[in-house]
Every structure is written in structure tokens, then in C-alpha cells.
Short mmCIF file of N, CA and C in Angstrom, two decimals:
data_model
loop_
_atom_site.label_atom_id
_atom_site.label_comp_id
_atom_site.label_asym_id
_atom_site.label_seq_id
_atom_site.Cartn_x
_atom_site.Cartn_y
_atom_site.Cartn_z
N MET A 1 -0.47 -5.41 -25.35
CA MET A 1 -0.29 -6.07 -26.62
C MET A 1 -1.01 -7.41 -26.59
N MET A 2 -1.74 -7.73 -27.69
CA MET A 2 -2.47 -8.99 -27.79
C MET A 2 -1.50 -10.12 -28.12
N ARG A 3 -1.86 -11.29 -27.60
CA ARG A 3 -1.02 -12.44 -27.84
C ARG A 3 -1.81 -13.58 -28.47
N GLY A 4 -1.13 -14.44 -29.15
CA GLY A 4 -1.60 -15.71 -29.67
C GLY A 4 -3.03 -15.76 -30.17
N PRO A 5 -3.87 -16.55 -29.47
CA PRO A 5 -5.24 -16.79 -29.95
C PRO A 5 -6.07 -15.52 -30.09
N MET A 6 -5.90 -14.56 -29.19
CA MET A 6 -6.68 -13.32 -29.26
C MET A 6 -6.34 -12.55 -30.53
N ARG A 7 -5.09 -12.47 -30.88
CA ARG A 7 -4.66 -11.78 -32.10
C ARG A 7 -5.29 -12.44 -33.33
N VAL A 8 -5.29 -13.77 -33.36
CA VAL A 8 -5.88 -14.52 -34.48
C VAL A 8 -7.38 -14.24 -34.57
N LEU A 9 -8.09 -14.21 -33.43
CA LEU A 9 -9.52 -13.93 -33.44
C LEU A 9 -9.82 -12.53 -33.95
N VAL A 10 -9.07 -11.55 -33.50
CA VAL A 10 -9.27 -10.17 -33.96
C VAL A 10 -9.00 -10.07 -35.45
N LEU A 11 -7.93 -10.67 -35.93
CA LEU A 11 -7.60 -10.65 -37.35
C LEU A 11 -8.70 -11.33 -38.17
N ALA A 12 -9.19 -12.46 -37.70
CA ALA A 12 -10.26 -13.17 -38.40
C ALA A 12 -11.52 -12.32 -38.46
N ALA A 13 -11.87 -11.66 -37.36
CA ALA A 13 -13.06 -10.80 -37.34
C ALA A 13 -12.93 -9.66 -38.32
N VAL A 14 -11.77 -9.05 -38.40
CA VAL A 14 -11.54 -7.94 -39.34
C VAL A 14 -11.67 -8.44 -40.77
N LEU A 15 -11.04 -9.54 -41.08
CA LEU A 15 -11.09 -10.08 -42.44
C LEU A 15 -12.50 -10.50 -42.84
N LEU A 16 -13.23 -11.15 -41.95
CA LEU A 16 -14.59 -11.58 -42.26
C LEU A 16 -15.53 -10.40 -42.45
N SER A 17 -15.34 -9.34 -41.70
CA SER A 17 -16.21 -8.18 -41.84
C SER A 17 -15.98 -7.45 -43.16
N ALA A 18 -14.82 -7.67 -43.78
CA ALA A 18 -14.52 -7.01 -45.05
C ALA A 18 -14.98 -7.81 -46.25
N MET A 19 -15.45 -9.06 -46.04
CA MET A 19 -15.89 -9.90 -47.16
C MET A 19 -17.24 -9.41 -47.67
N PRO A 20 -17.47 -9.48 -48.98
CA PRO A 20 -18.78 -9.08 -49.51
C PRO A 20 -19.84 -10.10 -49.13
N ALA A 21 -21.07 -9.62 -49.04
CA ALA A 21 -22.19 -10.52 -48.76
C ALA A 21 -22.40 -11.46 -49.93
N LEU A 22 -22.86 -12.66 -49.65
CA LEU A 22 -23.04 -13.65 -50.70
C LEU A 22 -24.37 -13.51 -51.43
N GLY A 23 -25.24 -12.65 -50.98
CA GLY A 23 -26.52 -12.45 -51.65
C GLY A 23 -27.49 -11.75 -50.74
N ALA A 24 -28.61 -11.39 -51.30
CA ALA A 24 -29.63 -10.68 -50.55
C ALA A 24 -30.53 -11.66 -49.82
N GLN A 25 -31.09 -11.20 -48.72
CA GLN A 25 -32.09 -12.00 -48.01
C GLN A 25 -33.45 -11.61 -48.54
N ALA A 26 -34.32 -12.60 -48.69
CA ALA A 26 -35.64 -12.34 -49.25
C ALA A 26 -36.67 -13.23 -48.59
N VAL A 27 -37.91 -12.79 -48.67
CA VAL A 27 -39.06 -13.60 -48.28
C VAL A 27 -39.62 -14.18 -49.57
N ALA A 28 -39.80 -15.48 -49.62
CA ALA A 28 -40.34 -16.11 -50.82
C ALA A 28 -41.75 -15.60 -51.07
N VAL A 29 -42.05 -15.36 -52.34
CA VAL A 29 -43.40 -14.95 -52.73
C VAL A 29 -43.94 -15.95 -53.74
N SER A 30 -45.24 -15.97 -53.85
CA SER A 30 -45.87 -16.87 -54.80
C SER A 30 -46.06 -16.16 -56.14
N VAL A 31 -46.25 -16.95 -57.17
CA VAL A 31 -46.56 -16.40 -58.49
C VAL A 31 -47.83 -15.55 -58.39
N GLU A 32 -48.79 -16.04 -57.62
CA GLU A 32 -50.05 -15.31 -57.47
C GLU A 32 -49.84 -13.96 -56.76
N GLU A 33 -48.98 -13.94 -55.72
CA GLU A 33 -48.67 -12.67 -55.03
C GLU A 33 -48.01 -11.69 -55.99
N LEU A 34 -47.06 -12.19 -56.78
CA LEU A 34 -46.40 -11.33 -57.77
C LEU A 34 -47.41 -10.75 -58.75
N ALA A 35 -48.33 -11.59 -59.23
CA ALA A 35 -49.33 -11.13 -60.19
C ALA A 35 -50.23 -10.06 -59.58
N ARG A 36 -50.67 -10.29 -58.33
CA ARG A 36 -51.54 -9.30 -57.66
C ARG A 36 -50.83 -7.96 -57.46
N ALA A 37 -49.52 -8.00 -57.22
CA ALA A 37 -48.76 -6.78 -56.95
C ALA A 37 -48.30 -6.08 -58.23
N SER A 38 -48.54 -6.68 -59.38
CA SER A 38 -48.03 -6.14 -60.65
C SER A 38 -49.11 -5.40 -61.42
N ASP A 39 -48.68 -4.39 -62.18
CA ASP A 39 -49.58 -3.69 -63.09
C ASP A 39 -49.75 -4.47 -64.39
N ALA A 40 -48.73 -5.25 -64.73
CA ALA A 40 -48.78 -6.06 -65.95
C ALA A 40 -47.84 -7.25 -65.79
N VAL A 41 -48.18 -8.34 -66.47
CA VAL A 41 -47.30 -9.50 -66.57
C VAL A 41 -47.20 -9.81 -68.05
N VAL A 42 -45.96 -9.82 -68.55
CA VAL A 42 -45.76 -10.00 -69.99
C VAL A 42 -44.80 -11.15 -70.28
N ARG A 43 -44.99 -11.72 -71.44
CA ARG A 43 -44.01 -12.65 -72.00
C ARG A 43 -43.44 -11.95 -73.21
N GLY A 44 -42.11 -12.02 -73.37
CA GLY A 44 -41.51 -11.33 -74.51
C GLY A 44 -40.04 -11.65 -74.65
N ARG A 45 -39.41 -10.94 -75.56
CA ARG A 45 -37.98 -11.13 -75.84
C ARG A 45 -37.26 -9.81 -75.65
N VAL A 46 -36.12 -9.88 -74.97
CA VAL A 46 -35.29 -8.70 -74.73
C VAL A 46 -34.59 -8.35 -76.05
N THR A 47 -34.76 -7.11 -76.50
CA THR A 47 -34.15 -6.72 -77.78
C THR A 47 -32.91 -5.86 -77.61
N THR A 48 -32.93 -4.93 -76.67
CA THR A 48 -31.76 -4.06 -76.47
C THR A 48 -31.63 -3.71 -74.99
N SER A 49 -30.47 -3.15 -74.64
CA SER A 49 -30.27 -2.64 -73.29
C SER A 49 -29.38 -1.40 -73.36
N ARG A 50 -29.58 -0.51 -72.39
CA ARG A 50 -28.75 0.69 -72.30
C ARG A 50 -28.56 1.04 -70.84
N ALA A 51 -27.31 1.05 -70.40
CA ALA A 51 -27.00 1.41 -69.01
C ALA A 51 -26.64 2.88 -68.94
N GLN A 52 -27.02 3.51 -67.85
CA GLN A 52 -26.65 4.91 -67.64
C GLN A 52 -26.58 5.21 -66.16
N ARG A 53 -25.86 6.29 -65.87
CA ARG A 53 -25.73 6.73 -64.48
C ARG A 53 -26.84 7.71 -64.15
N THR A 54 -27.19 7.74 -62.86
CA THR A 54 -28.17 8.72 -62.42
C THR A 54 -27.56 10.12 -62.53
N ASP A 55 -28.38 11.14 -62.41
CA ASP A 55 -27.91 12.52 -62.54
C ASP A 55 -26.79 12.85 -61.56
N ASP A 56 -26.85 12.28 -60.35
CA ASP A 56 -25.80 12.56 -59.36
C ASP A 56 -24.55 11.71 -59.60
N GLY A 57 -24.62 10.78 -60.55
CA GLY A 57 -23.46 9.96 -60.91
C GLY A 57 -23.14 8.85 -59.93
N LEU A 58 -23.96 8.67 -58.91
CA LEU A 58 -23.65 7.69 -57.87
C LEU A 58 -24.21 6.30 -58.13
N ARG A 59 -25.22 6.23 -58.96
CA ARG A 59 -25.86 4.94 -59.20
C ARG A 59 -25.96 4.67 -60.70
N VAL A 60 -26.10 3.38 -61.02
CA VAL A 60 -26.26 2.95 -62.41
C VAL A 60 -27.57 2.18 -62.51
N PHE A 61 -28.26 2.36 -63.60
CA PHE A 61 -29.43 1.53 -63.89
C PHE A 61 -29.39 1.18 -65.37
N THR A 62 -30.01 0.06 -65.70
CA THR A 62 -30.03 -0.41 -67.08
C THR A 62 -31.48 -0.49 -67.53
N THR A 63 -31.75 0.06 -68.70
CA THR A 63 -33.08 -0.02 -69.29
C THR A 63 -33.05 -1.06 -70.41
N TYR A 64 -33.93 -2.04 -70.30
CA TYR A 64 -34.05 -3.09 -71.30
C TYR A 64 -35.31 -2.85 -72.11
N GLU A 65 -35.20 -3.05 -73.40
CA GLU A 65 -36.36 -2.98 -74.27
C GLU A 65 -36.84 -4.41 -74.48
N VAL A 66 -38.11 -4.65 -74.15
CA VAL A 66 -38.68 -5.99 -74.27
C VAL A 66 -39.85 -5.93 -75.25
N ARG A 67 -39.76 -6.73 -76.31
CA ARG A 67 -40.85 -6.83 -77.29
C ARG A 67 -41.82 -7.88 -76.76
N THR A 68 -43.01 -7.44 -76.39
CA THR A 68 -43.98 -8.35 -75.79
C THR A 68 -44.64 -9.23 -76.86
N SER A 69 -44.73 -10.52 -76.56
CA SER A 69 -45.43 -11.45 -77.45
C SER A 69 -46.80 -11.82 -76.86
N ALA A 70 -46.95 -11.62 -75.55
CA ALA A 70 -48.23 -11.89 -74.89
C ALA A 70 -48.31 -11.07 -73.61
N VAL A 71 -49.49 -10.53 -73.35
CA VAL A 71 -49.76 -9.86 -72.07
C VAL A 71 -50.64 -10.82 -71.28
N LEU A 72 -50.09 -11.34 -70.20
CA LEU A 72 -50.79 -12.35 -69.41
C LEU A 72 -51.74 -11.73 -68.39
N ARG A 73 -51.47 -10.49 -68.03
CA ARG A 73 -52.30 -9.78 -67.04
C ARG A 73 -52.05 -8.29 -67.19
N GLY A 74 -53.10 -7.48 -67.02
CA GLY A 74 -52.95 -6.03 -67.10
C GLY A 74 -52.79 -5.54 -68.52
N GLN A 75 -52.16 -4.38 -68.63
CA GLN A 75 -51.93 -3.77 -69.95
C GLN A 75 -50.47 -3.38 -70.07
N ALA A 76 -49.92 -3.63 -71.25
CA ALA A 76 -48.52 -3.29 -71.51
C ALA A 76 -48.37 -2.97 -72.99
N PRO A 77 -47.43 -2.10 -73.30
CA PRO A 77 -47.20 -1.76 -74.71
C PRO A 77 -46.50 -2.91 -75.46
N THR A 78 -46.47 -2.80 -76.77
CA THR A 78 -45.77 -3.79 -77.60
C THR A 78 -44.29 -3.81 -77.27
N ILE A 79 -43.74 -2.62 -76.99
CA ILE A 79 -42.35 -2.51 -76.54
C ILE A 79 -42.38 -1.95 -75.12
N ALA A 80 -41.94 -2.77 -74.16
CA ALA A 80 -41.91 -2.34 -72.76
C ALA A 80 -40.48 -1.95 -72.40
N HIS A 81 -40.32 -0.80 -71.76
CA HIS A 81 -39.01 -0.36 -71.27
C HIS A 81 -38.93 -0.73 -69.79
N VAL A 82 -38.01 -1.65 -69.48
CA VAL A 82 -37.91 -2.20 -68.13
C VAL A 82 -36.61 -1.71 -67.50
N VAL A 83 -36.73 -1.00 -66.38
CA VAL A 83 -35.59 -0.40 -65.70
C VAL A 83 -35.17 -1.30 -64.54
N VAL A 84 -33.87 -1.67 -64.54
CA VAL A 84 -33.32 -2.55 -63.51
C VAL A 84 -32.13 -1.85 -62.86
N PRO A 85 -32.04 -1.85 -61.52
CA PRO A 85 -30.88 -1.23 -60.88
C PRO A 85 -29.60 -1.99 -61.19
N GLY A 86 -28.51 -1.25 -61.40
CA GLY A 86 -27.21 -1.85 -61.68
C GLY A 86 -26.88 -1.83 -63.16
N GLY A 87 -25.62 -2.13 -63.45
CA GLY A 87 -25.15 -2.16 -64.83
C GLY A 87 -23.74 -1.63 -64.93
N VAL A 88 -23.28 -1.45 -66.16
CA VAL A 88 -21.92 -0.97 -66.41
C VAL A 88 -21.98 0.18 -67.41
N VAL A 89 -21.36 1.30 -67.03
CA VAL A 89 -21.22 2.46 -67.91
C VAL A 89 -19.73 2.76 -67.98
N GLY A 90 -19.13 2.51 -69.15
CA GLY A 90 -17.69 2.70 -69.28
C GLY A 90 -16.95 1.78 -68.33
N ARG A 91 -16.10 2.37 -67.49
CA ARG A 91 -15.35 1.58 -66.51
C ARG A 91 -16.04 1.53 -65.15
N PHE A 92 -17.21 2.15 -65.05
CA PHE A 92 -17.94 2.21 -63.79
C PHE A 92 -19.07 1.19 -63.81
N GLY A 93 -19.02 0.22 -62.88
CA GLY A 93 -20.06 -0.79 -62.80
C GLY A 93 -20.67 -0.83 -61.42
N GLN A 94 -21.90 -1.26 -61.37
CA GLN A 94 -22.59 -1.38 -60.09
C GLN A 94 -23.46 -2.64 -60.13
N ARG A 95 -23.35 -3.45 -59.10
CA ARG A 95 -24.16 -4.66 -58.96
C ARG A 95 -25.11 -4.44 -57.79
N VAL A 96 -26.35 -4.80 -57.98
CA VAL A 96 -27.35 -4.62 -56.93
C VAL A 96 -27.89 -6.00 -56.54
N ASP A 97 -27.72 -6.35 -55.26
CA ASP A 97 -28.24 -7.64 -54.78
C ASP A 97 -29.72 -7.76 -55.07
N ALA A 98 -30.13 -8.92 -55.49
CA ALA A 98 -31.52 -9.29 -55.77
C ALA A 98 -32.07 -8.69 -57.06
N ALA A 99 -31.29 -7.87 -57.76
CA ALA A 99 -31.76 -7.34 -59.05
C ALA A 99 -31.81 -8.47 -60.06
N PRO A 100 -32.84 -8.50 -60.90
CA PRO A 100 -32.91 -9.57 -61.89
C PRO A 100 -31.82 -9.42 -62.94
N ALA A 101 -31.24 -10.53 -63.35
CA ALA A 101 -30.26 -10.54 -64.43
C ALA A 101 -31.01 -10.77 -65.74
N ILE A 102 -30.89 -9.82 -66.65
CA ILE A 102 -31.59 -9.89 -67.93
C ILE A 102 -30.55 -9.82 -69.03
N ALA A 103 -30.72 -10.65 -70.05
CA ALA A 103 -29.73 -10.72 -71.13
C ALA A 103 -30.38 -10.40 -72.47
N PRO A 104 -29.62 -9.78 -73.38
CA PRO A 104 -30.14 -9.53 -74.73
C PRO A 104 -30.56 -10.83 -75.40
N ASP A 105 -31.65 -10.78 -76.14
CA ASP A 105 -32.23 -11.89 -76.89
C ASP A 105 -32.82 -12.97 -76.00
N GLU A 106 -32.93 -12.73 -74.71
CA GLU A 106 -33.51 -13.70 -73.79
C GLU A 106 -35.03 -13.64 -73.87
N GLU A 107 -35.67 -14.80 -73.86
CA GLU A 107 -37.13 -14.85 -73.76
C GLU A 107 -37.48 -14.89 -72.28
N VAL A 108 -38.42 -14.05 -71.88
CA VAL A 108 -38.72 -13.87 -70.46
C VAL A 108 -40.22 -13.75 -70.20
N VAL A 109 -40.60 -14.03 -68.96
CA VAL A 109 -41.88 -13.61 -68.41
C VAL A 109 -41.52 -12.65 -67.29
N LEU A 110 -42.08 -11.43 -67.37
CA LEU A 110 -41.77 -10.39 -66.40
C LEU A 110 -43.03 -9.92 -65.68
N PHE A 111 -42.94 -9.80 -64.37
CA PHE A 111 -43.99 -9.21 -63.55
C PHE A 111 -43.59 -7.74 -63.38
N LEU A 112 -44.43 -6.81 -63.81
CA LEU A 112 -44.01 -5.41 -63.93
C LEU A 112 -44.92 -4.45 -63.16
N ARG A 113 -44.28 -3.41 -62.63
CA ARG A 113 -44.99 -2.27 -62.01
C ARG A 113 -44.57 -1.01 -62.75
N HIS A 114 -45.51 -0.09 -62.90
CA HIS A 114 -45.20 1.17 -63.57
C HIS A 114 -44.12 1.94 -62.80
N ALA A 115 -43.19 2.51 -63.55
CA ALA A 115 -42.13 3.34 -62.96
C ALA A 115 -42.06 4.66 -63.72
N GLY A 116 -43.18 5.11 -64.20
CA GLY A 116 -43.25 6.33 -65.00
C GLY A 116 -44.15 6.07 -66.19
N PRO A 117 -44.36 7.10 -67.01
CA PRO A 117 -45.30 6.95 -68.12
C PRO A 117 -44.90 5.89 -69.15
N ASP A 118 -43.62 5.72 -69.39
CA ASP A 118 -43.17 4.77 -70.42
C ASP A 118 -42.23 3.71 -69.88
N ALA A 119 -42.19 3.52 -68.57
CA ALA A 119 -41.21 2.60 -68.00
C ALA A 119 -41.83 1.71 -66.94
N PHE A 120 -41.21 0.56 -66.74
CA PHE A 120 -41.63 -0.41 -65.73
C PHE A 120 -40.43 -0.84 -64.90
N ARG A 121 -40.71 -1.36 -63.71
CA ARG A 121 -39.71 -2.04 -62.88
C ARG A 121 -40.22 -3.46 -62.65
N VAL A 122 -39.31 -4.38 -62.36
CA VAL A 122 -39.69 -5.77 -62.13
C VAL A 122 -40.19 -5.91 -60.70
N THR A 123 -41.41 -6.40 -60.56
CA THR A 123 -41.99 -6.65 -59.24
C THR A 123 -41.24 -7.80 -58.57
N GLY A 124 -40.85 -7.61 -57.33
CA GLY A 124 -40.17 -8.68 -56.61
C GLY A 124 -38.74 -8.93 -57.04
N LEU A 125 -38.18 -7.99 -57.81
CA LEU A 125 -36.81 -8.10 -58.31
C LEU A 125 -36.56 -9.47 -58.94
N ALA A 126 -35.57 -10.22 -58.48
CA ALA A 126 -35.21 -11.48 -59.15
C ALA A 126 -36.35 -12.50 -59.15
N GLN A 127 -37.24 -12.44 -58.17
CA GLN A 127 -38.36 -13.38 -58.13
C GLN A 127 -39.40 -13.08 -59.21
N GLY A 128 -39.38 -11.87 -59.75
CA GLY A 128 -40.37 -11.46 -60.74
C GLY A 128 -39.91 -11.55 -62.18
N LYS A 129 -38.79 -12.23 -62.41
CA LYS A 129 -38.28 -12.42 -63.78
C LYS A 129 -38.01 -13.91 -64.01
N PHE A 130 -38.70 -14.47 -64.98
CA PHE A 130 -38.53 -15.87 -65.34
C PHE A 130 -37.92 -15.96 -66.72
N SER A 131 -36.86 -16.74 -66.87
CA SER A 131 -36.30 -17.06 -68.18
C SER A 131 -37.13 -18.19 -68.76
N VAL A 132 -37.43 -18.10 -70.05
CA VAL A 132 -38.20 -19.14 -70.72
C VAL A 132 -37.23 -19.95 -71.59
N VAL A 133 -37.14 -21.23 -71.29
CA VAL A 133 -36.29 -22.13 -72.05
C VAL A 133 -37.16 -23.31 -72.46
N GLY A 134 -37.58 -23.32 -73.71
CA GLY A 134 -38.49 -24.35 -74.17
C GLY A 134 -39.79 -24.27 -73.39
N PRO A 135 -40.24 -25.39 -72.82
CA PRO A 135 -41.51 -25.40 -72.09
C PRO A 135 -41.38 -25.05 -70.61
N VAL A 136 -40.20 -24.57 -70.20
CA VAL A 136 -39.93 -24.33 -68.78
C VAL A 136 -39.67 -22.85 -68.53
N ALA A 137 -40.18 -22.36 -67.38
CA ALA A 137 -39.91 -20.98 -66.94
C ALA A 137 -39.18 -21.08 -65.61
N ARG A 138 -38.05 -20.34 -65.50
CA ARG A 138 -37.29 -20.42 -64.25
C ARG A 138 -36.73 -19.06 -63.87
N PRO A 139 -36.94 -18.67 -62.60
CA PRO A 139 -36.29 -17.46 -62.10
C PRO A 139 -34.86 -17.81 -61.66
N ASP A 140 -33.97 -16.84 -61.69
CA ASP A 140 -32.61 -17.05 -61.18
C ASP A 140 -32.59 -16.56 -59.74
N LEU A 141 -32.68 -17.49 -58.81
CA LEU A 141 -32.72 -17.16 -57.39
C LEU A 141 -31.40 -17.49 -56.70
N SER A 142 -30.36 -17.71 -57.48
CA SER A 142 -29.08 -18.18 -56.93
C SER A 142 -28.41 -17.17 -56.00
N GLU A 143 -28.73 -15.91 -56.13
CA GLU A 143 -28.11 -14.89 -55.28
C GLU A 143 -28.97 -14.54 -54.06
N LEU A 144 -30.08 -15.25 -53.88
CA LEU A 144 -30.98 -14.95 -52.77
C LEU A 144 -30.89 -16.01 -51.68
N THR A 145 -30.98 -15.56 -50.44
CA THR A 145 -31.12 -16.43 -49.28
C THR A 145 -32.50 -16.16 -48.72
N PHE A 146 -33.31 -17.20 -48.62
CA PHE A 146 -34.69 -17.00 -48.18
C PHE A 146 -34.81 -17.13 -46.67
N ILE A 147 -35.45 -16.12 -46.05
CA ILE A 147 -35.67 -16.14 -44.61
C ILE A 147 -37.03 -16.74 -44.28
N ARG A 148 -37.86 -16.84 -45.29
CA ARG A 148 -39.16 -17.52 -45.16
C ARG A 148 -39.48 -18.10 -46.52
N THR A 149 -39.88 -19.37 -46.55
CA THR A 149 -40.09 -20.02 -47.84
C THR A 149 -41.52 -20.45 -48.08
N SER A 150 -42.38 -20.33 -47.09
CA SER A 150 -43.76 -20.77 -47.29
C SER A 150 -44.59 -19.68 -47.95
N VAL A 151 -45.58 -20.11 -48.72
CA VAL A 151 -46.52 -19.19 -49.36
C VAL A 151 -47.94 -19.65 -49.02
N ARG A 152 -48.93 -18.86 -49.40
CA ARG A 152 -50.33 -19.21 -49.10
C ARG A 152 -50.70 -20.59 -49.63
N HIS A 153 -51.57 -21.25 -48.91
CA HIS A 153 -52.05 -22.57 -49.33
C HIS A 153 -52.70 -22.46 -50.72
N GLY A 154 -52.34 -23.37 -51.60
CA GLY A 154 -52.90 -23.39 -52.95
C GLY A 154 -52.14 -22.55 -53.96
N GLU A 155 -51.20 -21.73 -53.47
CA GLU A 155 -50.39 -20.92 -54.37
C GLU A 155 -49.02 -21.57 -54.53
N ARG A 156 -48.32 -21.18 -55.58
CA ARG A 156 -47.02 -21.78 -55.84
C ARG A 156 -45.94 -20.73 -55.77
N ARG A 157 -44.90 -21.07 -55.06
CA ARG A 157 -43.75 -20.20 -54.91
C ARG A 157 -43.15 -19.87 -56.28
N ALA A 158 -42.56 -18.69 -56.41
CA ALA A 158 -41.86 -18.31 -57.65
C ALA A 158 -40.62 -19.18 -57.75
N GLU A 159 -40.71 -20.21 -58.57
CA GLU A 159 -39.65 -21.19 -58.74
C GLU A 159 -39.80 -21.81 -60.12
N GLU A 160 -38.86 -22.64 -60.51
CA GLU A 160 -38.94 -23.28 -61.81
C GLU A 160 -40.24 -24.08 -61.93
N MET A 161 -40.90 -23.93 -63.09
CA MET A 161 -42.15 -24.65 -63.34
C MET A 161 -42.42 -24.67 -64.84
N PRO A 162 -43.33 -25.52 -65.28
CA PRO A 162 -43.70 -25.49 -66.69
C PRO A 162 -44.28 -24.11 -67.05
N LEU A 163 -43.91 -23.61 -68.22
CA LEU A 163 -44.40 -22.30 -68.67
C LEU A 163 -45.93 -22.26 -68.68
N ALA A 164 -46.56 -23.33 -69.12
CA ALA A 164 -48.03 -23.38 -69.17
C ALA A 164 -48.63 -23.19 -67.79
N GLU A 165 -48.01 -23.77 -66.76
CA GLU A 165 -48.52 -23.60 -65.39
C GLU A 165 -48.34 -22.16 -64.92
N LEU A 166 -47.19 -21.57 -65.19
CA LEU A 166 -46.95 -20.17 -64.82
C LEU A 166 -48.01 -19.28 -65.45
N GLU A 167 -48.24 -19.45 -66.75
CA GLU A 167 -49.24 -18.62 -67.44
C GLU A 167 -50.63 -18.85 -66.87
N ARG A 168 -50.99 -20.10 -66.58
CA ARG A 168 -52.31 -20.41 -66.01
C ARG A 168 -52.49 -19.75 -64.64
N ARG A 169 -51.44 -19.80 -63.81
CA ARG A 169 -51.53 -19.20 -62.48
C ARG A 169 -51.68 -17.68 -62.56
N VAL A 170 -50.94 -17.06 -63.47
CA VAL A 170 -51.03 -15.60 -63.62
C VAL A 170 -52.42 -15.21 -64.11
N ARG A 171 -52.92 -15.92 -65.11
CA ARG A 171 -54.23 -15.58 -65.69
C ARG A 171 -55.38 -15.86 -64.73
N SER A 172 -55.17 -16.70 -63.73
CA SER A 172 -56.24 -17.03 -62.78
C SER A 172 -56.50 -15.90 -61.78
N ILE A 173 -55.60 -14.96 -61.67
CA ILE A 173 -55.72 -13.85 -60.70
C ILE A 173 -56.66 -12.79 -61.27
N ARG A 174 -57.62 -12.42 -60.51
CA ARG A 174 -58.58 -11.36 -60.92
C ARG A 174 -58.51 -10.19 -60.01
#
């Protein structure tokens, strides 16, 4: 039978192992890296969303309809369907670490990769989605822990910056 301090240590280890993780680990990427890895980069407004379960019923994904106001790189339709892992269907919800949080009527800049003939996924997950608030663009990186934060010399990490600078950096990539 365990006594005193050993019992407390074992109990603490069990309790700590049952706690949820505080966020995903990520390697910081630059705006330029995101642009190079994307099929399209768009600025637009989220108009609708629809969450659904996969055919096996084990996962949830949400499709957002984004009305593009500008294509900064690549080609994208006027209405882009952006698929993000996670969401809520009825009483069943699923949260995916590092998935970008997108809200209806939000103005965004999205770095996108094709995920089928009429659908896209966000490149770099949360790092590839910037909310536009006035003249500022900012990704929500609050759920990420970075294991490496440096990027190539002359490039800028995906972080809050003036919208004009974000657009200039994306358009500079050939």
C-alpha cells in the first residue's frame, strides 16, 4: 500500500494526464511561405456556414461560404467554399486544435489550397486565416504554442500587421 507523498504524486500524475491540452504545437511560418504553399489567397466576407458529420459519423467539418472581394494571388471563384475541421451538428460538437476560427459576417484574408473541385482548405490552419479589422489584419494564434518562431530573413511571420503590408507581401510572391 502506498503512503503519504507517493500517493499524492501518483494521484497528481493521474489527474494531470487527464487534463486537456492547452493548444496545438506549431512551427511559425511566414506570410510569404503561406502564399507559396497556397493555390489562392483571397480577401472576402464570410456569408454562411454549414456543419456536417463525415459519412462514418466520427468527425465534424464546417463549410464556410466566403464572398471574395479581392484575389491577392492565384485564382478563386467569387464564392469560395472553405472547409474547416470541427464544428457542431445538433448536440454533437468537435473542436480541432489549430483549426482556424471563422465567424459569419467576418471580413478575412484566407490562404487557400484546393480540397476538391469546388472547395478549399486553409493553408497553415490558424496561421493562414487573418481577420480584417479596419486597416489591420490579425491571425488568431492564441491556441498555438510555437516550437520554432524564426522565419526566413526578409520575410515576416504570420502575425498581426497592417492589411496593406499583408497584401503587398502576398502579391510580391511569384
